[in-house]
Each structure stands twice: as C-alpha cells, then as structure tokens.
Coordinates of C-alpha atoms and ligand atoms in Angstrom, one line a residue:
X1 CA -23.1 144.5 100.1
X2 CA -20.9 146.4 102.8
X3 CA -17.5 144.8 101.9
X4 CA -15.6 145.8 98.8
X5 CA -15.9 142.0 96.5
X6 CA -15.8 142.4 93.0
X7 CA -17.1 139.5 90.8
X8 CA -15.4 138.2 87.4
X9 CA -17.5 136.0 84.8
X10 CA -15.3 133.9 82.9
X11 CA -17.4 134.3 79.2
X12 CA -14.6 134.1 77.1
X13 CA -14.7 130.0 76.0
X14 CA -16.0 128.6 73.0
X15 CA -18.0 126.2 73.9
X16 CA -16.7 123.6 71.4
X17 CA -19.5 120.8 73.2
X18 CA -22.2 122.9 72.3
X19 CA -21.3 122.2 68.1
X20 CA -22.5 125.9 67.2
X21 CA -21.1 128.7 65.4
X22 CA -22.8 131.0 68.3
X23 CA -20.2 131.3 71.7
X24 CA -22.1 129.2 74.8
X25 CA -22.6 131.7 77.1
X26 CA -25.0 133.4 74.3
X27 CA -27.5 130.2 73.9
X28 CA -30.1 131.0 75.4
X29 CA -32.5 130.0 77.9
X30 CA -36.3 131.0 78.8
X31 CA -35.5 133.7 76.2
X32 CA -32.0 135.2 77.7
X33 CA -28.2 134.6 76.9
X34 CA -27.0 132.6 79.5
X35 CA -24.0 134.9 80.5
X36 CA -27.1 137.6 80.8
X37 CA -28.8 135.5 83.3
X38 CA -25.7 135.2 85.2
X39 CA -25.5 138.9 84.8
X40 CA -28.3 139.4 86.8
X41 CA -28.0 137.5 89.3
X42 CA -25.1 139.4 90.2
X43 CA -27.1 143.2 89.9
X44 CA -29.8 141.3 92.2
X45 CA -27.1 140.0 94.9
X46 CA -25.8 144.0 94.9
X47 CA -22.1 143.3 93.4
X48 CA -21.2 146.7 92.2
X49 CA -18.3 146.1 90.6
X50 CA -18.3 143.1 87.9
X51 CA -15.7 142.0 85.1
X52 CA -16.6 140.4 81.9
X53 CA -14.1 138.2 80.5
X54 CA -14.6 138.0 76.8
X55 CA -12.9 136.9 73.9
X56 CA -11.5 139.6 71.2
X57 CA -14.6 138.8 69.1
X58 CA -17.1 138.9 71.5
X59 CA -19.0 141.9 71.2
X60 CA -22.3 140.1 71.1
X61 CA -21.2 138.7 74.8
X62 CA -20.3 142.5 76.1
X63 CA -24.0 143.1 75.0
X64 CA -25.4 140.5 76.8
X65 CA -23.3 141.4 79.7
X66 CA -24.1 144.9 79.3
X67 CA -23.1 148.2 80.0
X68 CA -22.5 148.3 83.7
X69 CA -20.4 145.4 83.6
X70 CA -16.0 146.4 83.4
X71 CA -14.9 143.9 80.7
X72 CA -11.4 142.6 79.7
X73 CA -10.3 140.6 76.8
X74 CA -8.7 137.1 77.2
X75 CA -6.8 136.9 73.9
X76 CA -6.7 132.8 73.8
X77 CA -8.9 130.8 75.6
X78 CA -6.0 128.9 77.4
X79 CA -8.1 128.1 80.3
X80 CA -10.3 129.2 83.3
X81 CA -7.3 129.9 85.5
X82 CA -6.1 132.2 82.5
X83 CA -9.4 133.5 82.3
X84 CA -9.6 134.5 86.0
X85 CA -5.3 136.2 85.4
X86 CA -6.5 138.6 82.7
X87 CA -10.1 139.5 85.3
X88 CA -7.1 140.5 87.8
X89 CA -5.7 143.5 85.7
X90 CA -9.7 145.1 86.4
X91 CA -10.0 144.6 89.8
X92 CA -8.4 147.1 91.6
X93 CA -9.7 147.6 95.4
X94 CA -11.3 145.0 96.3
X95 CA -10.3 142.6 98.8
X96 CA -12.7 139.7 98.0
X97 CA -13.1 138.4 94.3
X98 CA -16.3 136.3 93.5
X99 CA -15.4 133.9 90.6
X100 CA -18.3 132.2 88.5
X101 CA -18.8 131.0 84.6
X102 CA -21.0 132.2 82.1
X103 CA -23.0 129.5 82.0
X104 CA -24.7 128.7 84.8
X105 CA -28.2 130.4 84.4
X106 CA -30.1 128.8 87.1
X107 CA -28.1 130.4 89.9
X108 CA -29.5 132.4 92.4
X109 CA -28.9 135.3 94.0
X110 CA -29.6 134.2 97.4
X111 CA -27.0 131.8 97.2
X112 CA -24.5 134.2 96.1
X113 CA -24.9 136.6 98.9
X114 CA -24.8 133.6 101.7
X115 CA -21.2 132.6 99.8
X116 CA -20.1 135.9 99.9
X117 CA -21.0 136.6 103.1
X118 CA -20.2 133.8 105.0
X119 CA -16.6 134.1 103.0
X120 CA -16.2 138.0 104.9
X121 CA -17.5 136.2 108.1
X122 CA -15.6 133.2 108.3
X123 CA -12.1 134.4 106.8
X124 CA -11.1 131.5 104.6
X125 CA -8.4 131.3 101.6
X126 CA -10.8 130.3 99.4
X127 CA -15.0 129.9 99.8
X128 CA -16.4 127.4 97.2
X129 CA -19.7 125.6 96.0
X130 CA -20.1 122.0 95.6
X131 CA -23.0 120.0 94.9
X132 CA -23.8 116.3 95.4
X133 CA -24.7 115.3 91.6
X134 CA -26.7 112.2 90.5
X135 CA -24.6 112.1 87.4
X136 CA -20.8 114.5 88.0
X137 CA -20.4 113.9 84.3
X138 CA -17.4 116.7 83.3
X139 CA -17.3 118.2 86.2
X140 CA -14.0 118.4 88.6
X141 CA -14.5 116.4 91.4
X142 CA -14.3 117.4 94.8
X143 CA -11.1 114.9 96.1
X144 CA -11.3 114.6 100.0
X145 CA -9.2 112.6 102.6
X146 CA -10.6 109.4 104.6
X147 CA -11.8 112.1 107.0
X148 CA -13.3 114.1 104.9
X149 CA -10.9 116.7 104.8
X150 CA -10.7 118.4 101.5
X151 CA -7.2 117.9 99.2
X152 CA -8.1 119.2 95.8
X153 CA -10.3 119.2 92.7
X154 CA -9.6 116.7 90.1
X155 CA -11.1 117.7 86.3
X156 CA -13.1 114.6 84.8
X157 CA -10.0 114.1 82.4
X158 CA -7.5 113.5 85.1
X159 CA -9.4 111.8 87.5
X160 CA -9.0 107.7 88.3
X161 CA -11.6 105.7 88.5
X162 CA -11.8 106.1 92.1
X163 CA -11.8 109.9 91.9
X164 CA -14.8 109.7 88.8
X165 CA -16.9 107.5 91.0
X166 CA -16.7 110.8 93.4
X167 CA -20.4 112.0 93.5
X168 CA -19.1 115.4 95.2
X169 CA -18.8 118.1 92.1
X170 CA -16.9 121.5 91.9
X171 CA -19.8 123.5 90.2
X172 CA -17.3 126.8 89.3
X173 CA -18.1 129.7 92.2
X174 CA -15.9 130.7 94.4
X175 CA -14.9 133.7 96.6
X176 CA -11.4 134.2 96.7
X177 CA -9.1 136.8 98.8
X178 CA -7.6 138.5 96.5
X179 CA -4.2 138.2 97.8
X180 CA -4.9 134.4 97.8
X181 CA -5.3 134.7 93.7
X182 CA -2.2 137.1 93.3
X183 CA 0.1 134.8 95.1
X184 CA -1.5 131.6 93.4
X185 CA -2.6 132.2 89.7
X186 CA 0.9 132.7 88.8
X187 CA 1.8 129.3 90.2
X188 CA -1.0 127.4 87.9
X189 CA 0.9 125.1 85.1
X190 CA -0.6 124.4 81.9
X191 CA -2.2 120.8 81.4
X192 CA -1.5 118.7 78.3
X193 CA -2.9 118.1 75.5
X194 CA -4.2 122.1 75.0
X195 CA -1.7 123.6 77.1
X196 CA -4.9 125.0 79.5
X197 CA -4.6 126.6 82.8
X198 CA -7.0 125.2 85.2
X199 CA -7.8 127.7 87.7
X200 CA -9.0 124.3 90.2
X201 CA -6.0 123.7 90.3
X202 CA -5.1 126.9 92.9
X203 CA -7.9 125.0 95.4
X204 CA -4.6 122.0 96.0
X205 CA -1.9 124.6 96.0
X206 CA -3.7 126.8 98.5
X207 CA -4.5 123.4 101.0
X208 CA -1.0 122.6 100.6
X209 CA 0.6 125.7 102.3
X210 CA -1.9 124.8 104.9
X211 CA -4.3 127.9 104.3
X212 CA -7.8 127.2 104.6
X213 CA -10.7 126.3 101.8
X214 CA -14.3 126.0 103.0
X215 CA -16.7 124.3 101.3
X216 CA -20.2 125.0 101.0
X217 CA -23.1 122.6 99.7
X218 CA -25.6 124.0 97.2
X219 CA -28.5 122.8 95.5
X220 CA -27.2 120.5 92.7
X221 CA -30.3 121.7 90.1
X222 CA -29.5 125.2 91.3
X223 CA -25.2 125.4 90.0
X224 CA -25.3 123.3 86.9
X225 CA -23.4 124.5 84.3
X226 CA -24.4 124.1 80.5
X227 CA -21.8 122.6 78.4
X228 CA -24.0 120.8 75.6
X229 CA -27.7 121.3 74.3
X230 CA -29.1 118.5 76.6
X231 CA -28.0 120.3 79.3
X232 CA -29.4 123.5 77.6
X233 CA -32.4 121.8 77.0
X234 CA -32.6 120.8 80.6
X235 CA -31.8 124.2 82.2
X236 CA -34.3 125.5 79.7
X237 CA -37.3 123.2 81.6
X238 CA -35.9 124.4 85.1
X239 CA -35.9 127.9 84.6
X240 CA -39.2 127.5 83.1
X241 CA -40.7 126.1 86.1
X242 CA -39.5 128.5 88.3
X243 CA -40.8 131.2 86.0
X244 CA -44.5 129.4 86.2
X245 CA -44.2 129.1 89.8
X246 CA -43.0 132.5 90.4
X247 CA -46.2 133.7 88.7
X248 CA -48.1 131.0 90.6
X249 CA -47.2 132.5 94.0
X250 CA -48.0 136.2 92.8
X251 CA -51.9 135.3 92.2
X252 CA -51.7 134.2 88.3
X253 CA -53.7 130.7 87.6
X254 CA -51.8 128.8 85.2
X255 CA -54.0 125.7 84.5
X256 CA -51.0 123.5 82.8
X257 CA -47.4 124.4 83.9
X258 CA -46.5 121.8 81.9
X259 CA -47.7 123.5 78.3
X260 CA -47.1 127.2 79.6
X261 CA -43.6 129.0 78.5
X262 CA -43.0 131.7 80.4
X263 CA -39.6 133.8 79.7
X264 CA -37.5 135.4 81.6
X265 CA -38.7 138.9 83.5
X266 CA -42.4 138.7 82.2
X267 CA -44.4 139.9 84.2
X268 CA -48.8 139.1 85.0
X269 CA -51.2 140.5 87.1
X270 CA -53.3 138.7 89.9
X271 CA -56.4 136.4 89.2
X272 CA -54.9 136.3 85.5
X273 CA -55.7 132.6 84.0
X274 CA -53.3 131.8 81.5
X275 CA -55.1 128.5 79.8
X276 CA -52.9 125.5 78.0
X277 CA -50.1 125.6 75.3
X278 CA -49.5 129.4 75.7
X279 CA -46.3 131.7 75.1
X280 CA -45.4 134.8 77.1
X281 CA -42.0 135.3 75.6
X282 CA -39.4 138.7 75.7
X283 CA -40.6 141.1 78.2
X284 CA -44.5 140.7 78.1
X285 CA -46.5 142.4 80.3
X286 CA -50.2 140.6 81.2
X287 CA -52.3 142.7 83.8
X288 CA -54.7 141.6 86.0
X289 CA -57.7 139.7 85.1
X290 CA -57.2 138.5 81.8
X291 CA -57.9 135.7 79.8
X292 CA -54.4 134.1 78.4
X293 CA -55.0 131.2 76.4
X294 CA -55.5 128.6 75.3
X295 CA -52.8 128.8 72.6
X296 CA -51.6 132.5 73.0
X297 CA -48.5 133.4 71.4
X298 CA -47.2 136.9 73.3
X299 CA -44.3 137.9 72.0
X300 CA -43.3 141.8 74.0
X301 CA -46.6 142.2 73.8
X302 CA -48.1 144.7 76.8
X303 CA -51.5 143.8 78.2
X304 CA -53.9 145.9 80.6
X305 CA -56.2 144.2 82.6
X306 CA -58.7 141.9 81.5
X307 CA -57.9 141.2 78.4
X308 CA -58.7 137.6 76.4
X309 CA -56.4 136.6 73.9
X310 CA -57.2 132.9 72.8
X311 CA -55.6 131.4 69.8
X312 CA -53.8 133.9 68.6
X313 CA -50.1 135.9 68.2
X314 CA -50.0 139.2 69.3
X315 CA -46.5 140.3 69.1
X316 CA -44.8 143.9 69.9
X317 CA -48.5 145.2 70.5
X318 CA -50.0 147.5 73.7
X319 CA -53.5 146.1 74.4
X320 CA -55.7 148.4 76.1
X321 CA -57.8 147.5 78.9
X322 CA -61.0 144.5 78.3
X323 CA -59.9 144.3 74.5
X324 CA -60.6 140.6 73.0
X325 CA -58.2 139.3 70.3
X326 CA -59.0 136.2 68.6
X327 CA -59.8 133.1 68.2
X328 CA -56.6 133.2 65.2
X329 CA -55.7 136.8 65.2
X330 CA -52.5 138.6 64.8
X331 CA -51.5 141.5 66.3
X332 CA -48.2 142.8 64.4
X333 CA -45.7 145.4 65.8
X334 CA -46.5 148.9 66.6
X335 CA -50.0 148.0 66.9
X336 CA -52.2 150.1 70.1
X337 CA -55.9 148.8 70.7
X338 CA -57.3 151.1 73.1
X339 CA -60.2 150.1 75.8
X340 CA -62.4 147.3 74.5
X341 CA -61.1 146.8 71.0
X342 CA -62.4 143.6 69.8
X343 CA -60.0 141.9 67.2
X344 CA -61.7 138.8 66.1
X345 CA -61.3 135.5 63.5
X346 CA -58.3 136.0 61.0
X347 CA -58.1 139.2 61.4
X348 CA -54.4 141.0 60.8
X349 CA -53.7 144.5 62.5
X350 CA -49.6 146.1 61.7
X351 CA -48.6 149.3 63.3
X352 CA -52.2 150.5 63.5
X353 CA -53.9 152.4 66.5
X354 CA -57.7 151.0 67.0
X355 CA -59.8 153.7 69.1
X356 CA -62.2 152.6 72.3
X357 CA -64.9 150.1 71.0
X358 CA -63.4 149.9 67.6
X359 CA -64.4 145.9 66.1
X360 CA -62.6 144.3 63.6
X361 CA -64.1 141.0 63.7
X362 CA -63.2 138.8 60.7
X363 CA -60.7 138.2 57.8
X364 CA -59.2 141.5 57.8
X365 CA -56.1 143.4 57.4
X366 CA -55.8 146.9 59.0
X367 CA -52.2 148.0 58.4
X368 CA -50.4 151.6 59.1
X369 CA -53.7 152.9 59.9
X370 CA -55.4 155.3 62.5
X371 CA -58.6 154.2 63.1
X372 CA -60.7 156.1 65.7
X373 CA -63.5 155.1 68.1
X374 CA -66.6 153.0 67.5
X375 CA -65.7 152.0 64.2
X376 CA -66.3 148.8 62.8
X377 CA -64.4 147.7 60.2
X378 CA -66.3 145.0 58.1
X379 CA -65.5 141.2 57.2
X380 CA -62.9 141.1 54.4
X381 CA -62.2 144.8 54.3
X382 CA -57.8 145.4 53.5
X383 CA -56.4 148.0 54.1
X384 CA -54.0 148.7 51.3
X385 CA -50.6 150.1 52.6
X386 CA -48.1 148.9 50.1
X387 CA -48.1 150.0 46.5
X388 CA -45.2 147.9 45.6
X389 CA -42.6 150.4 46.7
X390 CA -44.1 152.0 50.0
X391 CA -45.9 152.2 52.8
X392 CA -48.8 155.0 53.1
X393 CA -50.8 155.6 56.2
X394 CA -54.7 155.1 56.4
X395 CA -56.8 157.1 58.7
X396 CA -60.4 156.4 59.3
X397 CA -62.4 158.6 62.1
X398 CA -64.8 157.7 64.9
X399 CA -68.1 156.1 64.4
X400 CA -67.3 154.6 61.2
X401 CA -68.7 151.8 59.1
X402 CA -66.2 150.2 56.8
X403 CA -68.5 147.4 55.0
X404 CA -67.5 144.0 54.3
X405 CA -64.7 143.5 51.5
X406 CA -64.0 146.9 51.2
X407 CA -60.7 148.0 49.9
X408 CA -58.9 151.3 51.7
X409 CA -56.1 152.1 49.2
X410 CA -53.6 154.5 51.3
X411 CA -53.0 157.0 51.7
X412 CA -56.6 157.7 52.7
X413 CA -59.2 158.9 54.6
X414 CA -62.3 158.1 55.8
X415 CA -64.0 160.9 58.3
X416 CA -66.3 160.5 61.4
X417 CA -69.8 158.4 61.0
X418 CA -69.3 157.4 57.4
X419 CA -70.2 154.9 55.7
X420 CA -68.3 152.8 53.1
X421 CA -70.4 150.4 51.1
X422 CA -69.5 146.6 51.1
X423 CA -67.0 146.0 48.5
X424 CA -65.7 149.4 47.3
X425 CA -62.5 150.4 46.3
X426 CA -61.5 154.0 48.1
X427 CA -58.7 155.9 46.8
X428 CA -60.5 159.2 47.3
X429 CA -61.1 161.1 50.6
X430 CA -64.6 159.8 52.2
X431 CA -66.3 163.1 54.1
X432 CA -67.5 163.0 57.4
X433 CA -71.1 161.4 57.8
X434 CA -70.8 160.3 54.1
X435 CA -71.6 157.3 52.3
X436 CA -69.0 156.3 49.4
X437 CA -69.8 153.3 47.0
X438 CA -67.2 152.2 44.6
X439 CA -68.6 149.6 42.7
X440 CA -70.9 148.7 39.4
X441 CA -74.4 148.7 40.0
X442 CA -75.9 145.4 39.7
X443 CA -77.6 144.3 36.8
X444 CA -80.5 141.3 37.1
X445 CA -81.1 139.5 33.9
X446 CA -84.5 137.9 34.5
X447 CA -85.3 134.3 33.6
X448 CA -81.4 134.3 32.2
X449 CA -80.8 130.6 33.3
X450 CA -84.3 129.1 31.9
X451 CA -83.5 131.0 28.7
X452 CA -80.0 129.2 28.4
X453 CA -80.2 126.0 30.1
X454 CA -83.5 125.0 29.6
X455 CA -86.2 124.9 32.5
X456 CA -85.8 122.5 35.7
X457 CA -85.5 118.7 35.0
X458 CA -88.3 118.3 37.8
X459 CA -90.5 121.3 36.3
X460 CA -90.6 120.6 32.6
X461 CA -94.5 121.6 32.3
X462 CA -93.0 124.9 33.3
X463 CA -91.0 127.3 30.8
X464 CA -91.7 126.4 27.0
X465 CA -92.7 129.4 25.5
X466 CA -92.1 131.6 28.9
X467 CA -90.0 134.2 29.4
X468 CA -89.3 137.8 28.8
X469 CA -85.8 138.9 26.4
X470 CA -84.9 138.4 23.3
X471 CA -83.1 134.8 23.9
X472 CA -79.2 134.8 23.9
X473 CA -79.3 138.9 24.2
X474 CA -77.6 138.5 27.3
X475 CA -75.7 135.3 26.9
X476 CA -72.5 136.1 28.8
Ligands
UD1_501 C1 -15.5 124.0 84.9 C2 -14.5 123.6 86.0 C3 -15.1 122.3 86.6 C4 -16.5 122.5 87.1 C5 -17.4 123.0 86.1 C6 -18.7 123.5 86.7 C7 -12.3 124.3 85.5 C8 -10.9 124.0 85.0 N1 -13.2 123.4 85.5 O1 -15.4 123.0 83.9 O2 -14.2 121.9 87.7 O3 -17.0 121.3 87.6 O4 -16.8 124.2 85.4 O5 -19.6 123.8 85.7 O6 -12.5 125.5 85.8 N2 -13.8 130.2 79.9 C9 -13.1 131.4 79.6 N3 -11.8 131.2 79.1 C10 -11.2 130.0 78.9 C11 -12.0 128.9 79.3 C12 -13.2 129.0 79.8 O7 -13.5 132.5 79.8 O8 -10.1 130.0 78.5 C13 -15.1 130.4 80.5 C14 -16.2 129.7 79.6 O9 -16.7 130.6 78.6 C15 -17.2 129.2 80.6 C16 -16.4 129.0 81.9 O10 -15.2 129.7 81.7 O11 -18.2 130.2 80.8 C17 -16.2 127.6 82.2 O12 -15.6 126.9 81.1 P1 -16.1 125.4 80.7 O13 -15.3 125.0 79.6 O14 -17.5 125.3 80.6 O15 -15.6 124.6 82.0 P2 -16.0 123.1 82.4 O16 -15.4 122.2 81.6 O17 -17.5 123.1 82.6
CA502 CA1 -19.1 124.5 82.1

C-alpha cells in the first residue's frame, strides 16, 4: 500500500454474550482465533503497521495476533471509542487509521484494500462499511435523512422503534484521518448504564461540523461480527465453505462439501479426491493425487502425492509419497512413512520412521521405533516402548520379517533380513539374517480329548479300548 495507513484491532472486550471463560476474539473458527483471522487479513491487504488493542491479561490474544503486530493495553474495557484512544498513543506517522474489531473473521482482504483506497482517493472525514442485513440484530444502525443523506449511527440499545426497524447496519470498519480521530475521540461521552465510550458515536459529531462520511456497501455475510456462539457457529459454516471452494477452484474434487471440514490455510494438491465426512484440520498439507476419505481425520498431518488415507486419524505425521493408511489406522505424532508404506486395519504407529515398502498391515503398535525398508511387520506384533517409567527406542533393519504377535521389548534391535518367529518375546539383540524364536516348543498330547471326555457322541463304535498313554498322565 503506497500511503502511510496504520490499522488498529480493537481485541480488548470480554465478550460477556459469548458466556465463556475464554476472551471472544480467541474462539475460534475453521481452526483459528478469530482476532488471528482478522490478523491476516490485514498481512494479505499489505498494512505494515498494525496495533493490537488488548486487555492487561491478554497474552493469549498478543499470541494470536502475533509478533509483527504493535500492541497497547486498554486497562478497562470502557468501550470501542476508548479502545480506538489508547490504539492512538501507537500510531505515530500515519495519516490514515483503518479501525476494525477482532471479531469479524470472514473479512476479506479485497475489501479492505478497496476501503482504504478509495478513502486516499476520495478524501473523506471518515470512510465506513455498512451492510444491508436480513436480521441487524445488535448492531448500530445506520440513521439517514428522508434523502438519504447520512446523520449518525444509532447502537441497538438507543435506537427507537423506527431506527431498529433500520435494515442498514454499521458492521465496525472504518478508515479514519487521523486528524479527524484526534480532534473527535476526546469529544466522545460515556453512555449509561456502563459508563462506555462508543466510538460510533464520532460518525454524528464529524457530520455535524459538516465534514464529510462516505459510506460504502459490503457484502452483509462478508462483515458480520461474532458476538454469541450461533453466530460463531454460523461464521464457522461460512468460512468453511469458502475453504471447500477455495480448494475446489485449485483442482481438488471434494465429493460432499457438505461433510468435508477444511481449516484454515490447509493446503491440497490437484486431482486430489477428498471422499465424505473427512477432516483436514491445523495446517495439513495433501499433495496431488491422493485418496482423502471417506472418514479421514488429518490433523497437521503432511501428505505427498497419492496417498489413500480412508477411515483413519493420522495426526502430526509426514506421509511419503503412494503410502496407504487404513481402513482404522492411526498415525500418532512424529511418525515419517517413507514411499509406499502401507499401514493397514488397527494398526497404531507413534513417533516411528517406516522405510520404502515397509507393511504394517493389521492390529499392531509400532511405537519409538526405526524400522527400515521392506520390512513387514506381522499381525499383532507390539512394540514395547514403555516399561512403566520410560520410553526406549526400537530399531529394526531392512528386509525384515517381524511375525505375527511378536513382542519387541525396547530398547532393541532387530538387523537386516531377519526373521522373528510368530509370537516371541525379544529382549535380546536379533543378528542380521537371523531367525530368533522365543517361545516353548509345542507339545501334542495324542488322543488327549478321547482319553478325557470320552469318544464322539456320533462315533461311539469308535474309542473303547483305543488309545495310546497312560490315561489321566496328561490331564491338565
Ligand atoms: C460494534 C459497534 C456496532 C456495530 C458492530 C459490528 C460500537 C459501539 N458498536 O458493536 O455499531 O454494528 O460492532 O459488528 O462500536 N472492544 C475493545 N474494548 C472495549 C470494547 C470492545 O477492545 O472496551 C473490542 C472487542 O474485543 C471487539 C470489538 O471491540 O473485538 C467490538 O466490540 P463488541 O462488543 O463486539 O461491539 P458490538 O456490540 O458488536
Ligand atoms: Ca461485535
């Protein structure tokens, strides 16, 4: 942006509508704190320089906000005109001061440049959105003459039944000159009952000494604020939309918008079909050509290309390219499949990295482990990381063959091509091209059932005086 504008976000209410111990501006939608969503908008319409205005506790807010932002603390929340006072004391060259609340997170930045811009251009007092709502519930209404011309903006409290049927809202951004707010803000009076400074109220001030407001319509869906979690709810279904249409547009089949939650900044390659009820939550990243669905559960999970994941969680986990996970696995955090890992049925991988072609295909649990390439790990094998107090690493090599039900107890290791027999316990290093058993050797007891239990009901020509063993010699 060429002009010098610096932007405050009032952040520092409490949200009391919202009934929560957790400030507003923090409640989140399609997986970010509002205030951060508003945050970004700003970064992504180029305004350098922007104030946070946060309340003494609200640390958690400066972190959503983050670290580029210049914040100032209102000490009481006596209203948004207060709010926008104490933004003042950080704004020190700029001639143009965008004002906008922390909780309108379906803004755009589009919209944002246009009112900034056409503010420079056309060289008003004041620049300001309003939006033609369905239902202006709580918000200031826009108060015009018979001819339209504009007077001032009435909060929902102090309105008349005449100004609350007004359909014409004041959805809280504005550019302002920034002489305009020195010369004004001081002039706000505090409104009964809790003794709040309206900053609407500098819009009737400014028309009165006969300088100049310009209004400018916006998309009613696009400016709603979020005072209470049906609104929250609502912005949540908005944003998500335009997160499944964003991906749309970039090549992604998504066969059920509807069932498909999609947060934030994730990211999916072309010709990727993500299938019914899925989840690609906090900062996932899908290449091209995958599978998604139905029922995946991503949670910063990282993806290469053509990956399937169906009914299954894979959460903090880098997949490598063509790897299959599921039907009902779970990848944990720290986990790394390289290229074509197959992960199958019930099977549980933690902070584990799986080699090319390794298969874990049923009711397993590979945990701290390094696990080379080729391997297959058998049905039922655990690997044993926890001995009560800590965790120990397992390590197996390439080309190995971890039978079914085998336990690894860590720390261990099992080297390239061996074998480990179905069932056994290892606590001991397995060599390289090996085979390790741990288990008894099994014992048949012939005739053993015959002996005890007499001999089948439908055979009972068969077994009187047949039979090898001394009878009851073996009886268990
Ligand atoms: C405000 C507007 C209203 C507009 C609506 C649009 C005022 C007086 N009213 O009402 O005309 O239609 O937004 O959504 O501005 N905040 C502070 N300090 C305070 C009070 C509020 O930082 O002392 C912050 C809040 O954290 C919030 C923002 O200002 O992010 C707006 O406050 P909120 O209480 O939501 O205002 P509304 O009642 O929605
Ligand atoms: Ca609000």
């Amino acid at each position: 942006m060429v002009c010098k504008v610096s932007a405050a976000i009032l952040a520092a209410g409490m949200g009391q509508r919202m009934r929560s111990v957790l400030p507003k501006v923090l409640h989140q939608v399609c997986g970010r704190p509002m205030c951060s969503l508003v945050r970004e908008v700003l970064r992504d319409a180029g305004i350098a320089h922007v104030v946070g205005v946060v309340s003494p506790q609200g640390q958690a807010v400066r972190a959503a906000l983050g670290a580029d932002t210049d914040f100032v603390v209102q000490p009481q929340p006596l209203g948004t005109g207060d709010a926008v006072r104490y933004a003042l004391i950080r704004v020190v060259d700029s001639a143009h001061v965008l004002v906008l609340y922390g909780d309108t997170p379906l803004l755009r930045p589009e919209t944002v440049r246009s009112l900034v811009c056409g503010h420079i251009a056309a060289g008003p007092a004041v620049s300001m959105l309003t939006a033609e709502m369905d239902d202006p519930a709580g918000y200031g209404r826009v108060v015009r003459d018979p001819e339209g011309r504009l007077l001032e903006i009435v909060e929902q409290l102090q309105c008349t039944p005449q100004q609350a049927a007004i359909r014409e809202a004041n959805v809280g951004i504005y550019c302002v000159d920034r002489s305009v707010l020195d010369r004004y803000i001081p002039l706000l009076e505090a409104h009964p009952p809790q003794g709040e400074y309206l900053f609407t109220d500098i819009v009737g001030l400014v028309l009165r000494d006969g300088l100049d407001v310009r209004t400018v319509a916006a998309d009613a869906e696009e400016v709603a604020g979020v005072n209470s979690r049906h609104q929250l709810a609502e912005a949540e279904a908005k944003l998500r939309r335009r997160e499944v249409r964003r991906l749309m547009d970039s090549g992604v089949t998504v066969v059920d918008p509807a069932t498909t939650y999609v947060d934030r900044g994730v990211t999916v390659g072309t010709d990727t079909v993500v299938r019914p009820h899925s989840y690609l939550l906090r900062g996932t990243a899908v290449g091209s050509g995958c599978t998604i669905g139905p029922g995946a559960y991503l949670d910063g999970a990282t993806l290469a290309d053509g990956v399937s994941v169906i009914f299954s969680t894979v959460e903090g986990s880098c997949v490598g390219p063509d790897c299959t996970i599921g039907p009902y696995a779970h990848l944990r955090p720290g986990t790394v499949l390289e290229t074509a890992v197959k992960v199958g049925n019930f099977a549980e991988v933690k902070n584990s990295r799986l080699g090319v072609g390794t298969k874990v295909s049923h009711h397993s649990y590979v945990g701290d482990s390094d696990v080379g390439r080729d391997t297959n790990v058998g049905a039922g094998a655990v690997f044993v990381n926890y001995d009560g107090r800590d965790k120990h690493r397992t390590t197996v090599g390439d080309g190995a063959f971890i039978g079914c039900n085998v336990n690894l107890v860590a720390p261990v290791r099992v080297g390239d091509r061996s074998y480990v027999a179905a069932g056994s316990t290892i606590t001991d290093e397995v060599p390289a091209e090996s085979l390790a058993i741990a288990r008894q050797r099994q014992r048949v007891i012939l005739e053993w059932v015959r002996r005890r239990f007499g001999p089948a009901p439908d055979r009972p020509e068969e077994g009187r005086g047949h039979g090898g063993g001394e009878p009851g010699s073996d009886g268990f």
